[in-house]
Amino acid sequence: MPNRGRLFVISGPAGVGKSEIVKKVLERHPDVQLSVSCTTRQPRPGEIDGVSYHFVDDARFDRLVAEDAFYEWAHVHQNRYGTLKSVVQAQLEAGHDLILEIDVQGCLQAMAQDDTVTGIFVCPPSRENLEARLRHRGTETEESIRVRLNNVARECATAYKYHYIIIHEDWSVRPDALEVAADEVYAIINARRRTLDNNRAFLDELNRSLKA
Ligand code: 5GP
């Protein structure tokens, strides 16, 4: 039977680039899997049911909540999102390391209910950098920039509850910022694989054979 996989939750403020970082990790390391969540939001153009998300209606989401089918779930921007227990169990039992790229509430739930979960928070390098990025888009009003910065402040205040902090540097300062952040996430995953607890069965077997 394969060793059980490990669970990693990744969060960070909108626009910090966490999806791109996770995508890069998955591209480079097929040994890491991403959980597909359920959501009540409508699919965006190009999104595929069962790949991007499992798109479900409110009634189905209600039934899944009633059946206690979710490992965690949360309201995010007027919609509901949740990770199925069945998905987590199947992946971990198959020995795969699994990333959940979910909102802050979901990460905090996962870390509170299971102390083997590793929490990774992705931060912008500074307030100035984030503000400049929002202004650079040219699509945001002063009011919406203020609202977004307030949301980021609230989210970054929860970062103390995570195990690891990744700073996603600005690519104009550091052109390989995305690769660096993805390497750091993978280094965390690999370090978790190398813990004593993860290698006890192997060590027991090695020591048994050495004594024989
Ligand atoms: P989007 O609708 O842009 O794909 O995602 C909106 C937000 O929902 C993102 O912050 C994303 O990380 C979060 N999210 C996606 N899936 C889940 C999930 O299963 N659980 C929770 N708690 N948040 C999720």
JSON list of C-alpha atoms and ligand atoms in Angstrom, two decimals:
[
{"chain": "A", "resi": 1, "resn": "MET", "atom": "CA", "xyz": [0.00, 0.00, 0.00]},
{"chain": "A", "resi": 2, "resn": "PRO", "atom": "CA", "xyz": [1.44, 3.47, -0.87]},
{"chain": "A", "resi": 3, "resn": "ASN", "atom": "CA", "xyz": [2.30, 5.94, 1.89]},
{"chain": "A", "resi": 4, "resn": "ARG", "atom": "CA", "xyz": [-0.60, 8.26, 2.59]},
{"chain": "A", "resi": 5, "resn": "GLY", "atom": "CA", "xyz": [-0.34, 11.62, 0.78]},
{"chain": "A", "resi": 6, "resn": "ARG", "atom": "CA", "xyz": [-0.21, 14.97, 2.52]},
{"chain": "A", "resi": 7, "resn": "LEU", "atom": "CA", "xyz": [-2.64, 17.87, 2.34]},
{"chain": "A", "resi": 8, "resn": "PHE", "atom": "CA", "xyz": [-1.59, 21.49, 1.62]},
{"chain": "A", "resi": 9, "resn": "VAL", "atom": "CA", "xyz": [-3.93, 24.48, 1.71]},
{"chain": "A", "resi": 10, "resn": "ILE", "atom": "CA", "xyz": [-2.88, 27.63, -0.15]},
{"chain": "A", "resi": 11, "resn": "SER", "atom": "CA", "xyz": [-4.48, 31.02, 0.20]},
{"chain": "A", "resi": 12, "resn": "GLY", "atom": "CA", "xyz": [-3.69, 34.69, -0.17]},
{"chain": "A", "resi": 13, "resn": "PRO", "atom": "CA", "xyz": [-5.39, 37.86, -1.37]},
{"chain": "A", "resi": 14, "resn": "ALA", "atom": "CA", "xyz": [-7.05, 38.06, -4.78]},
{"chain": "A", "resi": 15, "resn": "GLY", "atom": "CA", "xyz": [-4.63, 39.21, -7.45]},
{"chain": "A", "resi": 16, "resn": "VAL", "atom": "CA", "xyz": [-1.51, 38.02, -5.63]},
{"chain": "A", "resi": 17, "resn": "GLY", "atom": "CA", "xyz": [-0.96, 35.30, -8.24]},
{"chain": "A", "resi": 18, "resn": "LYS", "atom": "CA", "xyz": [-1.66, 32.16, -6.21]},
{"chain": "A", "resi": 19, "resn": "SER", "atom": "CA", "xyz": [-3.42, 30.33, -9.08]},
{"chain": "A", "resi": 20, "resn": "GLU", "atom": "CA", "xyz": [-0.43, 30.97, -11.37]},
{"chain": "A", "resi": 21, "resn": "ILE", "atom": "CA", "xyz": [1.96, 29.70, -8.70]},
{"chain": "A", "resi": 22, "resn": "VAL", "atom": "CA", "xyz": [-0.10, 26.54, -8.15]},
{"chain": "A", "resi": 23, "resn": "LYS", "atom": "CA", "xyz": [-0.39, 26.00, -11.92]},
{"chain": "A", "resi": 24, "resn": "LYS", "atom": "CA", "xyz": [3.40, 26.21, -12.26]},
{"chain": "A", "resi": 25, "resn": "VAL", "atom": "CA", "xyz": [3.92, 23.70, -9.41]},
{"chain": "A", "resi": 26, "resn": "LEU", "atom": "CA", "xyz": [1.50, 21.24, -11.08]},
{"chain": "A", "resi": 27, "resn": "GLU", "atom": "CA", "xyz": [3.13, 21.68, -14.52]},
{"chain": "A", "resi": 28, "resn": "ARG", "atom": "CA", "xyz": [6.55, 20.93, -13.14]},
{"chain": "A", "resi": 29, "resn": "HIS", "atom": "CA", "xyz": [5.63, 18.24, -10.63]},
{"chain": "A", "resi": 30, "resn": "PRO", "atom": "CA", "xyz": [3.07, 15.69, -11.81]},
{"chain": "A", "resi": 31, "resn": "ASP", "atom": "CA", "xyz": [3.44, 13.99, -8.41]},
{"chain": "A", "resi": 32, "resn": "VAL", "atom": "CA", "xyz": [1.34, 16.83, -6.90]},
{"chain": "A", "resi": 33, "resn": "GLN", "atom": "CA", "xyz": [-2.43, 16.99, -7.48]},
{"chain": "A", "resi": 34, "resn": "LEU", "atom": "CA", "xyz": [-4.97, 19.82, -7.23]},
{"chain": "A", "resi": 35, "resn": "SER", "atom": "CA", "xyz": [-8.38, 19.20, -5.71]},
{"chain": "A", "resi": 36, "resn": "VAL", "atom": "CA", "xyz": [-11.39, 20.13, -7.88]},
{"chain": "A", "resi": 37, "resn": "SER", "atom": "CA", "xyz": [-13.93, 22.01, -5.75]},
{"chain": "A", "resi": 38, "resn": "CYS", "atom": "CA", "xyz": [-17.71, 22.29, -6.00]},
{"chain": "A", "resi": 39, "resn": "THR", "atom": "CA", "xyz": [-19.15, 25.74, -6.59]},
{"chain": "A", "resi": 40, "resn": "THR", "atom": "CA", "xyz": [-22.56, 27.33, -7.05]},
{"chain": "A", "resi": 41, "resn": "ARG", "atom": "CA", "xyz": [-21.15, 30.06, -9.30]},
{"chain": "A", "resi": 42, "resn": "GLN", "atom": "CA", "xyz": [-21.80, 30.01, -13.04]},
{"chain": "A", "resi": 43, "resn": "PRO", "atom": "CA", "xyz": [-18.99, 28.69, -15.26]},
{"chain": "A", "resi": 44, "resn": "ARG", "atom": "CA", "xyz": [-16.87, 31.36, -16.95]},
{"chain": "A", "resi": 45, "resn": "PRO", "atom": "CA", "xyz": [-16.10, 31.02, -20.67]},
{"chain": "A", "resi": 46, "resn": "GLY", "atom": "CA", "xyz": [-13.60, 28.22, -21.17]},
{"chain": "A", "resi": 47, "resn": "GLU", "atom": "CA", "xyz": [-14.21, 26.55, -17.80]},
{"chain": "A", "resi": 48, "resn": "ILE", "atom": "CA", "xyz": [-15.00, 22.85, -17.97]},
{"chain": "A", "resi": 49, "resn": "ASP", "atom": "CA", "xyz": [-17.31, 21.06, -15.53]},
{"chain": "A", "resi": 50, "resn": "GLY", "atom": "CA", "xyz": [-15.37, 18.48, -13.53]},
{"chain": "A", "resi": 51, "resn": "VAL", "atom": "CA", "xyz": [-12.01, 20.05, -14.46]},
{"chain": "A", "resi": 52, "resn": "SER", "atom": "CA", "xyz": [-12.15, 23.69, -13.32]},
{"chain": "A", "resi": 53, "resn": "TYR", "atom": "CA", "xyz": [-14.89, 23.02, -10.78]},
{"chain": "A", "resi": 54, "resn": "HIS", "atom": "CA", "xyz": [-17.86, 20.74, -10.23]},
{"chain": "A", "resi": 55, "resn": "PHE", "atom": "CA", "xyz": [-20.58, 23.28, -11.05]},
{"chain": "A", "resi": 56, "resn": "VAL", "atom": "CA", "xyz": [-23.64, 22.55, -8.91]},
{"chain": "A", "resi": 57, "resn": "ASP", "atom": "CA", "xyz": [-26.91, 24.40, -8.23]},
{"chain": "A", "resi": 58, "resn": "ASP", "atom": "CA", "xyz": [-27.96, 25.68, -4.79]},
{"chain": "A", "resi": 59, "resn": "ALA", "atom": "CA", "xyz": [-30.22, 22.69, -4.09]},
{"chain": "A", "resi": 60, "resn": "ARG", "atom": "CA", "xyz": [-27.41, 20.22, -4.81]},
{"chain": "A", "resi": 61, "resn": "PHE", "atom": "CA", "xyz": [-24.97, 22.22, -2.67]},
{"chain": "A", "resi": 62, "resn": "ASP", "atom": "CA", "xyz": [-27.56, 22.23, 0.18]},
{"chain": "A", "resi": 63, "resn": "ARG", "atom": "CA", "xyz": [-27.89, 18.44, -0.11]},
{"chain": "A", "resi": 64, "resn": "LEU", "atom": "CA", "xyz": [-24.09, 17.99, 0.02]},
{"chain": "A", "resi": 65, "resn": "VAL", "atom": "CA", "xyz": [-23.95, 20.18, 3.16]},
{"chain": "A", "resi": 66, "resn": "ALA", "atom": "CA", "xyz": [-26.79, 18.16, 4.75]},
{"chain": "A", "resi": 67, "resn": "GLU", "atom": "CA", "xyz": [-25.01, 14.89, 3.90]},
{"chain": "A", "resi": 68, "resn": "ASP", "atom": "CA", "xyz": [-21.82, 16.23, 5.56]},
{"chain": "A", "resi": 69, "resn": "ALA", "atom": "CA", "xyz": [-20.01, 15.59, 2.27]},
{"chain": "A", "resi": 70, "resn": "PHE", "atom": "CA", "xyz": [-17.70, 18.61, 2.54]},
{"chain": "A", "resi": 71, "resn": "TYR", "atom": "CA", "xyz": [-14.22, 18.60, 4.04]},
{"chain": "A", "resi": 72, "resn": "GLU", "atom": "CA", "xyz": [-14.65, 22.40, 4.20]},
{"chain": "A", "resi": 73, "resn": "TRP", "atom": "CA", "xyz": [-16.89, 24.94, 2.52]},
{"chain": "A", "resi": 74, "resn": "ALA", "atom": "CA", "xyz": [-17.41, 28.72, 2.58]},
{"chain": "A", "resi": 75, "resn": "HIS", "atom": "CA", "xyz": [-19.35, 31.62, 1.11]},
{"chain": "A", "resi": 76, "resn": "VAL", "atom": "CA", "xyz": [-17.08, 33.62, -1.21]},
{"chain": "A", "resi": 77, "resn": "HIS", "atom": "CA", "xyz": [-18.41, 36.64, -3.17]},
{"chain": "A", "resi": 78, "resn": "GLN", "atom": "CA", "xyz": [-22.12, 35.65, -3.06]},
{"chain": "A", "resi": 79, "resn": "ASN", "atom": "CA", "xyz": [-21.40, 32.05, -4.08]},
{"chain": "A", "resi": 80, "resn": "ARG", "atom": "CA", "xyz": [-20.57, 28.89, -2.17]},
{"chain": "A", "resi": 81, "resn": "TYR", "atom": "CA", "xyz": [-17.44, 26.81, -2.68]},
{"chain": "A", "resi": 82, "resn": "GLY", "atom": "CA", "xyz": [-16.52, 23.52, -1.06]},
{"chain": "A", "resi": 83, "resn": "THR", "atom": "CA", "xyz": [-14.01, 20.68, -1.09]},
{"chain": "A", "resi": 84, "resn": "LEU", "atom": "CA", "xyz": [-15.51, 17.19, -1.06]},
{"chain": "A", "resi": 85, "resn": "LYS", "atom": "CA", "xyz": [-14.31, 14.78, 1.62]},
{"chain": "A", "resi": 86, "resn": "SER", "atom": "CA", "xyz": [-14.44, 11.97, -0.97]},
{"chain": "A", "resi": 87, "resn": "VAL", "atom": "CA", "xyz": [-11.95, 13.82, -3.23]},
{"chain": "A", "resi": 88, "resn": "VAL", "atom": "CA", "xyz": [-9.51, 14.46, -0.37]},
{"chain": "A", "resi": 89, "resn": "GLN", "atom": "CA", "xyz": [-9.73, 10.89, 0.94]},
{"chain": "A", "resi": 90, "resn": "ALA", "atom": "CA", "xyz": [-9.27, 9.25, -2.46]},
{"chain": "A", "resi": 91, "resn": "GLN", "atom": "CA", "xyz": [-6.21, 11.36, -3.34]},
{"chain": "A", "resi": 92, "resn": "LEU", "atom": "CA", "xyz": [-4.49, 10.99, 0.02]},
{"chain": "A", "resi": 93, "resn": "GLU", "atom": "CA", "xyz": [-5.16, 7.25, 0.18]},
{"chain": "A", "resi": 94, "resn": "ALA", "atom": "CA", "xyz": [-3.64, 6.88, -3.30]},
{"chain": "A", "resi": 95, "resn": "GLY", "atom": "CA", "xyz": [-0.50, 8.47, -1.83]},
{"chain": "A", "resi": 96, "resn": "HIS", "atom": "CA", "xyz": [-0.82, 11.76, -3.72]},
{"chain": "A", "resi": 97, "resn": "ASP", "atom": "CA", "xyz": [0.14, 15.08, -2.19]},
{"chain": "A", "resi": 98, "resn": "LEU", "atom": "CA", "xyz": [-2.88, 17.30, -2.66]},
{"chain": "A", "resi": 99, "resn": "ILE", "atom": "CA", "xyz": [-3.17, 21.10, -2.88]},
{"chain": "A", "resi": 100, "resn": "LEU", "atom": "CA", "xyz": [-6.40, 22.90, -2.03]},
{"chain": "A", "resi": 101, "resn": "GLU", "atom": "CA", "xyz": [-6.33, 26.41, -3.46]},
{"chain": "A", "resi": 102, "resn": "ILE", "atom": "CA", "xyz": [-9.14, 27.87, -1.39]},
{"chain": "A", "resi": 103, "resn": "ASP", "atom": "CA", "xyz": [-10.15, 31.04, 0.40]},
{"chain": "A", "resi": 104, "resn": "VAL", "atom": "CA", "xyz": [-8.92, 32.08, 3.84]},
{"chain": "A", "resi": 105, "resn": "GLN", "atom": "CA", "xyz": [-12.02, 30.81, 5.68]},
{"chain": "A", "resi": 106, "resn": "GLY", "atom": "CA", "xyz": [-11.62, 27.35, 4.10]},
{"chain": "A", "resi": 107, "resn": "CYS", "atom": "CA", "xyz": [-7.90, 27.21, 4.94]},
{"chain": "A", "resi": 108, "resn": "LEU", "atom": "CA", "xyz": [-8.55, 28.14, 8.56]},
{"chain": "A", "resi": 109, "resn": "GLN", "atom": "CA", "xyz": [-11.27, 25.45, 8.81]},
{"chain": "A", "resi": 110, "resn": "ALA", "atom": "CA", "xyz": [-8.96, 22.81, 7.33]},
{"chain": "A", "resi": 111, "resn": "MET", "atom": "CA", "xyz": [-6.03, 23.70, 9.63]},
{"chain": "A", "resi": 112, "resn": "ALA", "atom": "CA", "xyz": [-8.31, 23.82, 12.70]},
{"chain": "A", "resi": 113, "resn": "GLN", "atom": "CA", "xyz": [-9.80, 20.37, 12.09]},
{"chain": "A", "resi": 114, "resn": "ASP", "atom": "CA", "xyz": [-6.61, 18.56, 11.09]},
{"chain": "A", "resi": 115, "resn": "ASP", "atom": "CA", "xyz": [-3.17, 19.37, 12.47]},
{"chain": "A", "resi": 116, "resn": "THR", "atom": "CA", "xyz": [-1.43, 17.42, 9.71]},
{"chain": "A", "resi": 117, "resn": "VAL", "atom": "CA", "xyz": [-2.62, 19.99, 7.14]},
{"chain": "A", "resi": 118, "resn": "THR", "atom": "CA", "xyz": [0.11, 22.41, 6.00]},
{"chain": "A", "resi": 119, "resn": "GLY", "atom": "CA", "xyz": [-1.02, 26.01, 5.47]},
{"chain": "A", "resi": 120, "resn": "ILE", "atom": "CA", "xyz": [0.78, 28.22, 2.93]},
{"chain": "A", "resi": 121, "resn": "PHE", "atom": "CA", "xyz": [-0.06, 31.92, 2.60]},
{"chain": "A", "resi": 122, "resn": "VAL", "atom": "CA", "xyz": [0.96, 33.93, -0.46]},
{"chain": "A", "resi": 123, "resn": "CYS", "atom": "CA", "xyz": [1.65, 37.64, 0.19]},
{"chain": "A", "resi": 124, "resn": "PRO", "atom": "CA", "xyz": [2.36, 40.60, -2.06]},
{"chain": "A", "resi": 125, "resn": "PRO", "atom": "CA", "xyz": [5.83, 42.08, -1.38]},
{"chain": "A", "resi": 126, "resn": "SER", "atom": "CA", "xyz": [4.35, 45.36, -0.11]},
{"chain": "A", "resi": 127, "resn": "ARG", "atom": "CA", "xyz": [1.28, 47.54, 0.03]},
{"chain": "A", "resi": 128, "resn": "GLU", "atom": "CA", "xyz": [2.87, 49.89, -2.53]},
{"chain": "A", "resi": 129, "resn": "ASN", "atom": "CA", "xyz": [3.37, 47.02, -4.95]},
{"chain": "A", "resi": 130, "resn": "LEU", "atom": "CA", "xyz": [-0.23, 45.83, -4.68]},
{"chain": "A", "resi": 131, "resn": "GLU", "atom": "CA", "xyz": [-1.60, 49.34, -4.99]},
{"chain": "A", "resi": 132, "resn": "ALA", "atom": "CA", "xyz": [0.55, 50.00, -8.04]},
{"chain": "A", "resi": 133, "resn": "ARG", "atom": "CA", "xyz": [-0.67, 46.76, -9.66]},
{"chain": "A", "resi": 134, "resn": "LEU", "atom": "CA", "xyz": [-4.31, 47.69, -9.06]},
{"chain": "A", "resi": 135, "resn": "ARG", "atom": "CA", "xyz": [-3.77, 51.20, -10.47]},
{"chain": "A", "resi": 136, "resn": "HIS", "atom": "CA", "xyz": [-1.78, 49.87, -13.42]},
{"chain": "A", "resi": 137, "resn": "ARG", "atom": "CA", "xyz": [-4.79, 47.81, -14.57]},
{"chain": "A", "resi": 138, "resn": "GLY", "atom": "CA", "xyz": [-6.60, 51.11, -15.13]},
{"chain": "A", "resi": 139, "resn": "THR", "atom": "CA", "xyz": [-9.97, 49.40, -14.62]},
{"chain": "A", "resi": 140, "resn": "GLU", "atom": "CA", "xyz": [-10.44, 50.19, -10.95]},
{"chain": "A", "resi": 141, "resn": "THR", "atom": "CA", "xyz": [-12.00, 53.33, -9.47]},
{"chain": "A", "resi": 142, "resn": "GLU", "atom": "CA", "xyz": [-10.40, 54.98, -6.40]},
{"chain": "A", "resi": 143, "resn": "GLU", "atom": "CA", "xyz": [-13.29, 53.57, -4.35]},
{"chain": "A", "resi": 144, "resn": "SER", "atom": "CA", "xyz": [-12.78, 50.02, -5.60]},
{"chain": "A", "resi": 145, "resn": "ILE", "atom": "CA", "xyz": [-9.02, 50.27, -4.99]},
{"chain": "A", "resi": 146, "resn": "ARG", "atom": "CA", "xyz": [-9.78, 51.30, -1.41]},
{"chain": "A", "resi": 147, "resn": "VAL", "atom": "CA", "xyz": [-12.24, 48.39, -0.94]},
{"chain": "A", "resi": 148, "resn": "ARG", "atom": "CA", "xyz": [-9.75, 45.89, -2.39]},
{"chain": "A", "resi": 149, "resn": "LEU", "atom": "CA", "xyz": [-6.91, 47.16, -0.19]},
{"chain": "A", "resi": 150, "resn": "ASN", "atom": "CA", "xyz": [-9.17, 46.82, 2.87]},
{"chain": "A", "resi": 151, "resn": "ASN", "atom": "CA", "xyz": [-9.96, 43.22, 1.90]},
{"chain": "A", "resi": 152, "resn": "VAL", "atom": "CA", "xyz": [-6.27, 42.49, 1.43]},
{"chain": "A", "resi": 153, "resn": "ALA", "atom": "CA", "xyz": [-5.52, 43.99, 4.85]},
{"chain": "A", "resi": 154, "resn": "ARG", "atom": "CA", "xyz": [-8.14, 41.71, 6.45]},
{"chain": "A", "resi": 155, "resn": "GLU", "atom": "CA", "xyz": [-6.79, 38.63, 4.67]},
{"chain": "A", "resi": 156, "resn": "CYS", "atom": "CA", "xyz": [-3.11, 39.35, 5.39]},
{"chain": "A", "resi": 157, "resn": "ALA", "atom": "CA", "xyz": [-3.97, 39.76, 9.08]},
{"chain": "A", "resi": 158, "resn": "THR", "atom": "CA", "xyz": [-4.82, 36.01, 9.13]},
{"chain": "A", "resi": 159, "resn": "ALA", "atom": "CA", "xyz": [-1.42, 35.02, 7.68]},
{"chain": "A", "resi": 160, "resn": "TYR", "atom": "CA", "xyz": [-0.06, 34.43, 11.22]},
{"chain": "A", "resi": 161, "resn": "LYS", "atom": "CA", "xyz": [-2.22, 31.29, 11.39]},
{"chain": "A", "resi": 162, "resn": "TYR", "atom": "CA", "xyz": [-0.40, 29.57, 8.49]},
{"chain": "A", "resi": 163, "resn": "HIS", "atom": "CA", "xyz": [2.78, 27.51, 8.64]},
{"chain": "A", "resi": 164, "resn": "TYR", "atom": "CA", "xyz": [4.59, 29.04, 5.67]},
{"chain": "A", "resi": 165, "resn": "ILE", "atom": "CA", "xyz": [4.65, 32.47, 4.04]},
{"chain": "A", "resi": 166, "resn": "ILE", "atom": "CA", "xyz": [5.54, 32.89, 0.37]},
{"chain": "A", "resi": 167, "resn": "ILE", "atom": "CA", "xyz": [6.26, 36.39, -0.95]},
{"chain": "A", "resi": 168, "resn": "HIS", "atom": "CA", "xyz": [5.34, 36.68, -4.61]},
{"chain": "A", "resi": 169, "resn": "GLU", "atom": "CA", "xyz": [7.79, 39.33, -5.78]},
{"chain": "A", "resi": 170, "resn": "ASP", "atom": "CA", "xyz": [6.93, 41.69, -8.61]},
{"chain": "A", "resi": 171, "resn": "TRP", "atom": "CA", "xyz": [8.09, 40.29, -11.98]},
{"chain": "A", "resi": 172, "resn": "SER", "atom": "CA", "xyz": [9.30, 43.77, -13.02]},
{"chain": "A", "resi": 173, "resn": "VAL", "atom": "CA", "xyz": [11.74, 43.66, -10.10]},
{"chain": "A", "resi": 174, "resn": "ARG", "atom": "CA", "xyz": [12.42, 39.94, -10.38]},
{"chain": "A", "resi": 175, "resn": "PRO", "atom": "CA", "xyz": [11.54, 38.46, -13.80]},
{"chain": "A", "resi": 176, "resn": "ASP", "atom": "CA", "xyz": [11.61, 34.89, -12.46]},
{"chain": "A", "resi": 177, "resn": "ALA", "atom": "CA", "xyz": [9.31, 35.72, -9.50]},
{"chain": "A", "resi": 178, "resn": "LEU", "atom": "CA", "xyz": [6.73, 33.11, -10.50]},
{"chain": "A", "resi": 179, "resn": "GLU", "atom": "CA", "xyz": [9.30, 30.32, -10.84]},
{"chain": "A", "resi": 180, "resn": "VAL", "atom": "CA", "xyz": [10.88, 31.27, -7.50]},
{"chain": "A", "resi": 181, "resn": "ALA", "atom": "CA", "xyz": [7.52, 31.20, -5.71]},
{"chain": "A", "resi": 182, "resn": "ALA", "atom": "CA", "xyz": [6.60, 27.85, -7.33]},
{"chain": "A", "resi": 183, "resn": "ASP", "atom": "CA", "xyz": [9.98, 26.38, -6.33]},
{"chain": "A", "resi": 184, "resn": "GLU", "atom": "CA", "xyz": [9.40, 27.54, -2.76]},
{"chain": "A", "resi": 185, "resn": "VAL", "atom": "CA", "xyz": [5.96, 25.90, -2.62]},
{"chain": "A", "resi": 186, "resn": "TYR", "atom": "CA", "xyz": [7.43, 22.65, -3.96]},
{"chain": "A", "resi": 187, "resn": "ALA", "atom": "CA", "xyz": [10.30, 22.85, -1.45]},
{"chain": "A", "resi": 188, "resn": "ILE", "atom": "CA", "xyz": [7.70, 22.98, 1.35]},
{"chain": "A", "resi": 189, "resn": "ILE", "atom": "CA", "xyz": [5.88, 19.96, -0.09]},
{"chain": "A", "resi": 190, "resn": "ASN", "atom": "CA", "xyz": [9.13, 18.04, -0.38]},
{"chain": "A", "resi": 191, "resn": "ALA", "atom": "CA", "xyz": [10.26, 18.97, 3.13]},
{"chain": "A", "resi": 192, "resn": "ARG", "atom": "CA", "xyz": [6.96, 17.60, 4.50]},
{"chain": "A", "resi": 193, "resn": "ARG", "atom": "CA", "xyz": [7.67, 14.31, 2.69]},
{"chain": "A", "resi": 194, "resn": "ARG", "atom": "CA", "xyz": [11.01, 14.06, 4.43]},
{"chain": "A", "resi": 195, "resn": "THR", "atom": "CA", "xyz": [9.75, 14.41, 8.00]},
{"chain": "A", "resi": 196, "resn": "LEU", "atom": "CA", "xyz": [10.49, 11.59, 10.44]},
{"chain": "A", "resi": 197, "resn": "ASP", "atom": "CA", "xyz": [6.78, 10.79, 10.78]},
{"chain": "A", "resi": 198, "resn": "ASN", "atom": "CA", "xyz": [6.48, 10.27, 7.04]},
{"chain": "A", "resi": 199, "resn": "ASN", "atom": "CA", "xyz": [9.42, 7.91, 6.99]},
{"chain": "A", "resi": 200, "resn": "ARG", "atom": "CA", "xyz": [8.87, 5.77, 10.07]},
{"chain": "A", "resi": 201, "resn": "ALA", "atom": "CA", "xyz": [7.63, 2.73, 8.17]},
{"chain": "A", "resi": 202, "resn": "PHE", "atom": "CA", "xyz": [10.66, 2.89, 5.88]},
{"chain": "A", "resi": 203, "resn": "LEU", "atom": "CA", "xyz": [13.08, 3.34, 8.81]},
{"chain": "A", "resi": 204, "resn": "ASP", "atom": "CA", "xyz": [11.49, 0.44, 10.73]},
{"chain": "A", "resi": 205, "resn": "GLU", "atom": "CA", "xyz": [11.92, -1.82, 7.71]},
{"chain": "A", "resi": 206, "resn": "LEU", "atom": "CA", "xyz": [15.51, -0.66, 7.10]},
{"chain": "A", "resi": 207, "resn": "ASN", "atom": "CA", "xyz": [16.48, -1.19, 10.71]},
{"chain": "A", "resi": 208, "resn": "ARG", "atom": "CA", "xyz": [14.75, -4.57, 10.84]},
{"chain": "A", "resi": 209, "resn": "SER", "atom": "CA", "xyz": [16.66, -5.74, 7.79]},
{"chain": "A", "resi": 210, "resn": "LEU", "atom": "CA", "xyz": [19.97, -4.38, 9.13]},
{"chain": "A", "resi": 211, "resn": "LYS", "atom": "CA", "xyz": [19.55, -6.30, 12.37]},
{"chain": "A", "resi": 212, "resn": "ALA", "atom": "CA", "xyz": [18.68, -9.56, 10.60]},
{"chain": "B", "resi": 1, "resn": "5GP", "atom": "P1", "xyz": [-13.16, 31.89, -8.42]},
{"chain": "B", "resi": 1, "resn": "5GP", "atom": "O1", "xyz": [-14.66, 32.01, -8.44]},
{"chain": "B", "resi": 1, "resn": "5GP", "atom": "O2", "xyz": [-12.47, 33.15, -8.87]},
{"chain": "B", "resi": 1, "resn": "5GP", "atom": "O3", "xyz": [-12.69, 30.65, -9.16]},
{"chain": "B", "resi": 1, "resn": "5GP", "atom": "O4", "xyz": [-12.73, 31.68, -6.90]},
{"chain": "B", "resi": 1, "resn": "5GP", "atom": "C1", "xyz": [-13.08, 32.60, -5.92]},
{"chain": "B", "resi": 1, "resn": "5GP", "atom": "C2", "xyz": [-12.45, 32.22, -4.60]},
{"chain": "B", "resi": 1, "resn": "5GP", "atom": "O5", "xyz": [-12.97, 30.98, -4.10]},
{"chain": "B", "resi": 1, "resn": "5GP", "atom": "C3", "xyz": [-10.93, 32.04, -4.64]},
{"chain": "B", "resi": 1, "resn": "5GP", "atom": "O6", "xyz": [-10.38, 32.72, -3.53]},
{"chain": "B", "resi": 1, "resn": "5GP", "atom": "C4", "xyz": [-10.75, 30.55, -4.47]},
{"chain": "B", "resi": 1, "resn": "5GP", "atom": "O7", "xyz": [-9.51, 30.25, -3.85]},
{"chain": "B", "resi": 1, "resn": "5GP", "atom": "C5", "xyz": [-11.91, 30.21, -3.58]},
{"chain": "B", "resi": 1, "resn": "5GP", "atom": "N1", "xyz": [-12.26, 28.78, -3.63]},
{"chain": "B", "resi": 1, "resn": "5GP", "atom": "C6", "xyz": [-12.23, 27.95, -4.70]},
{"chain": "B", "resi": 1, "resn": "5GP", "atom": "N2", "xyz": [-12.60, 26.70, -4.35]},
{"chain": "B", "resi": 1, "resn": "5GP", "atom": "C7", "xyz": [-12.84, 26.73, -3.02]},
{"chain": "B", "resi": 1, "resn": "5GP", "atom": "C8", "xyz": [-13.23, 25.72, -2.06]},
{"chain": "B", "resi": 1, "resn": "5GP", "atom": "O8", "xyz": [-13.44, 24.56, -2.36]},
{"chain": "B", "resi": 1, "resn": "5GP", "atom": "N3", "xyz": [-13.39, 26.14, -0.77]},
{"chain": "B", "resi": 1, "resn": "5GP", "atom": "C9", "xyz": [-13.18, 27.44, -0.38]},
{"chain": "B", "resi": 1, "resn": "5GP", "atom": "N4", "xyz": [-13.34, 27.72, 0.91]},
{"chain": "B", "resi": 1, "resn": "5GP", "atom": "N5", "xyz": [-12.80, 28.40, -1.25]},
{"chain": "B", "resi": 1, "resn": "5GP", "atom": "C10", "xyz": [-12.64, 28.05, -2.55]}
]
